[in-house]
Amino acid sequence: MEHEDFKFYKNWRTLLSTTRHTEIGILYLWTAFINLLLAGSSAAIMRLQLGGFEGIVTPDTYYTLVTLHGLAMLLFFVPPVFTGLANYVLPKMIGAPDLYWPKIIALAYWMFASSSIMLWSSLLIGHAPLGWTLYPPNSIIIPDPGVDIVIMAVVLVGISTVISAINFLMTILRLRHPSVKFTLSSLPLFVWAFLATILLMIVALPPLAIGGIMLLLERHLHADFFMGTGDALLWPNVFWFFGHPEVYILVLPAFGVVSEVIPRMARRPIYGRRAIALSSILIAFISYFVWIHHMFTTPTSLYIDIAFMVTTVAVAVPTGIKVFNWVATLYKGRIRVCTPMVFSLAFVGVFIIGGITGVWLAWIPFDYAVHGTYFVLAHFHFVVWPIVFALLSGIYYYFPYMTGKMFHEKLSKVSFALLLIGVLGTYLPWIELGLMGMPRRYYEYPAEYGSLQDISTFFTFFIVAGILVFIVDILTSIRSGKPVADREDPWGGGKLGMPDFAPVQHSLNLNGSAFQYHYPHPRPAIVGLFSSVAMIGGYLILNGVYSLGIMLIAIFIVLLAEWFDFDYLGKFSTLARYLSEFTLEKLERARRSDALIAVLWFIFSEAMIFGTAFTAYMFLRASYVARFGTWPPIGVTPVETTPVIINSIFLFSSSFTIQLAYSYYTKKDYTKFLVLLNLTTILGIIFITGQIREYLTSGLAISNTIYGSTFYLITGLHGFHVIMGLIFMALVTAAALKGTLGFERKGFVEAATIYWHFVDIVWIFVLAIVYFNLAGIIAAYCGIHF
C-alpha cells in the first residue's frame, strides 16, 4: 500500500497509532490552527469590547481572554505549528528516514494536544484573569480553579516542547544522511534556524515549568516565593528569562522559512548563505542576555539596565544581516510573484516595523515613557504577525508536497491582501495610541482614545475575513485542487540547482510506501493524552484529595509501564525491533556515543530546572537579608546536618555501584551486572527513605518563610529525580530479567548510568548550597553580608 494513498485519519485507531513524521507533522499543523482559531476568536471578542461594543463580556471574562489569547498564540500556536512544519520537512531536508525517536515525537504531539484541551477547558471551569505573563499576586491569590488549569497546561506544553526539541536535535546530529554535512554551506537554512530554535527551547522552557510549579506550591501549600517573605521580582526574572528567548523561538523558524522561499522564488541562490546561517545561532546566543529590558521600570540597578540595553540593541545586528541578505537576493532576481513569495515579502516589510519599534524600546528613556502603553502591544504584534505571514508562506510552499495538489492562487492572493490590509490597519493606530499614553490591558478607556480604537476594530474584520478565506482555500484545495505535475519538485527548485529536499535513498524506505514497517501502535497517544490526567492528579493532591489524586497518577504510571513492556519487554518481529532501536547504525554511521549525546541534552534541560531553583534560592535569600538583616530567618531552625551526611553516603556509594555494574555489562557479565544494579537500587531507596524521615522529623514546613519554601522546593525536586532514576533502573532490571537486555541495548543501560550520576552530582550542589551554607561562607569571606 502506498503511503500517499493511505489516510491515517480514516479511523480513531489509525489516527492514534501513527508515528510517521509526516503524519505527526500534519496533526501538529491542524491542532495548532485550531488553537489559532480559538485564540483569534478571543482577540476578536476583546477587540469588539474595545471598539464600541461595551459590555459584550464581563471584566473577568475579558481578562481571562487576555490570558488565553496571549498564552495560546505564544505557546500553543506558533511553536507547535512550526514544529509541525519541521516534522514534515526537516527529515527530508537532511536526508533522514524519519525523526530519531518516531514514537517519542508522537508522545510529544499528544501531550501538546492534551495540554491544549486543558488550556481551553479552563473557560468551562472558571476564570483566569491574570494576563499572559501570569504575574503574582493575581496568579496566587485568585482562588479560581481555572487559574490552576491554565498554569498546569503551560507546564505540560513546556514538557512536550522540550521532548520534541531533543528529538529534533538528535535527528539533526545523528540521522543526517552522510551526504548532508554539518556545515554552514551544506545544512539547509531552515535547519540552521530550527537548530537555533531547539537550543532556545531546551534552555528557556524548563525555567518556565519550574516557575509554574512554584506558583502552584504557593497557591496551595502557602509557600513563600513571590509573596509573604518572598520577593515579587522573582517571577518577572523567571518569566522573562523564558519570555524573551520565546520571542526568538517564534521568529527563528519564520526566518528559516523565508530563507528557503525567497531564493527559489527569486530564482537565484541566496546572498550571504553562511552569514544567514551563522546569524541564527548568534541571535539564539544573544537572546539569553536581554530579558531585563522587560523590567526597566522595576527597581533594578541602572548599571544592569544599561548592560541589557546594549545586548538588546546588539541582537538587532544579526537580524539586520538577514534582512540585508534577503533584499540582496531579490536584487536582479527573476521574481516569481506567487502566494508563498508575497507572504515572504510581507514578512520582511512588516517585520522591519516590529524590529525598529523594538530597537526604540531597547533605549531606557523611551521605554520608561511607553512601557505600559499600547506602543508595546503594537511593537509585539508587528513582530508576531510577520511570523504568521512566514508560516503561511511555508504552508503554501509545501502544500503541493503534502497533498499532491495545488492551492487556488487567486483565492490565496485575496487572503493575503485581506490579511496585510487588516494587520496594518489594526495595529498602526496602536503606535499612535501608545504615544498618546493609552495604557494597555484596560477593559474600558477614556473617550479621547475612541476614534483610533474604532479604526483598529474596523480593520480587524479584514483579518477575520483573511483567515476565513485562507481556511476555505486550504480545505477546497485539499478536496478539489489541481494535481501538481511533479510532486517531487512542484516549484522547480531542483532545476535551478536548489532542491527543497535532499535527493537520497535508503535501504529501508520509511518515507515512501512502508507505512506498515513503521510498527505503529496507540500507546504513545494514550500516554500523551493521559499526561493531563496525571497533572490533574497532582492538583488534587495539592488540594488534599489524596486518594483520587494518587489514583489518577497511578493510572498514568501504569499506562507508561505497559507501553514500556510492549516495546522493550515483549516479543515482537525483527523488523519491529529494528525500528524500536532506530539509530544511526541503520545508515551505517555507527556511533557509540548516541545514547550519551541524547541523555546529556536531556540532562542539560534538567540542569536548567535545578539552575532556576538554585538561582531562586540565592535571589530570595539576598532579598530577605537586605530587608530583614538575618539568615536563616528568625524562628526557623536549620535542618540538622549529621543525618544528611549519613544519608548522602548511601547516595554517593550508589554512583560507584552503578558504574561498576555498567562495566560488568560491557563485559557481558550479566549476573554481576544485575547484582550491582539491584544494590544501586537498594542504596537509592535507603536515601529516599532517609529524606522522607528528615521531612517528618525536621519540624520544618514549606510555609516556614522562604527558608522552608526553598528547602522543600530544591530537596523535593532532587528527590523526584532520584525516584525517576529508581524507576529507570527498575525498567533496566525488568528488561534484564525478561532476557531482552542484550548488548544491542547498550544505549539504554548507558543512559540509566549517566542519569544516576547526574542525580548524585546535583546532590553535591544541594548539600553545599542548602545544607552547608556554602554561599554564606564565601560571602562572609569576601566581607559581604549574605
PDB file of C-alpha atoms in Angstrom, residues 35 67-69 71-73 75-76 113-124 146 149-154:
ATOM      1  CA  ASN A  35      -5.633  26.907  18.739  1.00  0.00           C
ATOM      2  CA  THR A  67      -4.631  35.421  29.341  1.00  0.00           C
ATOM      3  CA  LEU A  68      -5.742  32.675  26.981  1.00  0.00           C
ATOM      4  CA  HIS A  69      -5.134  34.684  23.793  1.00  0.00           C
ATOM      5  CA  LEU A  71      -0.616  32.073  26.027  1.00  0.00           C
ATOM      6  CA  ALA A  72      -2.320  30.278  23.142  1.00  0.00           C
ATOM      7  CA  MET A  73      -0.578  32.338  20.477  1.00  0.00           C
ATOM      8  CA  LEU A  75       2.895  28.586  23.381  1.00  0.00           C
ATOM      9  CA  PHE A  76       0.050  26.660  21.762  1.00  0.00           C
ATOM     10  CA  ALA A 113      -2.971  18.120  22.214  1.00  0.00           C
ATOM     11  CA  SER A 114      -3.777  17.199  25.810  1.00  0.00           C
ATOM     12  CA  SER A 115      -2.376  20.470  27.163  1.00  0.00           C
ATOM     13  CA  SER A 116      -4.375  22.397  24.542  1.00  0.00           C
ATOM     14  CA  ILE A 117      -7.565  20.761  25.772  1.00  0.00           C
ATOM     15  CA  MET A 118      -6.593  21.706  29.330  1.00  0.00           C
ATOM     16  CA  LEU A 119      -5.961  25.327  28.386  1.00  0.00           C
ATOM     17  CA  TRP A 120      -9.325  25.927  26.734  1.00  0.00           C
ATOM     18  CA  SER A 121     -11.267  23.813  29.244  1.00  0.00           C
ATOM     19  CA  SER A 122     -10.294  26.394  31.872  1.00  0.00           C
ATOM     20  CA  LEU A 123     -13.074  28.548  30.381  1.00  0.00           C
ATOM     21  CA  LEU A 124     -15.585  25.865  31.346  1.00  0.00           C
ATOM     22  CA  GLY A 146      -9.352  27.985  36.135  1.00  0.00           C
ATOM     23  CA  ILE A 149      -5.742  24.585  34.925  1.00  0.00           C
ATOM     24  CA  VAL A 150      -4.023  27.316  32.887  1.00  0.00           C
ATOM     25  CA  ILE A 151      -0.774  27.011  34.865  1.00  0.00           C
ATOM     26  CA  MET A 152      -0.752  23.213  34.551  1.00  0.00           C
ATOM     27  CA  ALA A 153      -1.434  23.450  30.814  1.00  0.00           C
ATOM     28  CA  VAL A 154       1.566  25.771  30.452  1.00  0.00           C
TER      29      VAL A 154
END
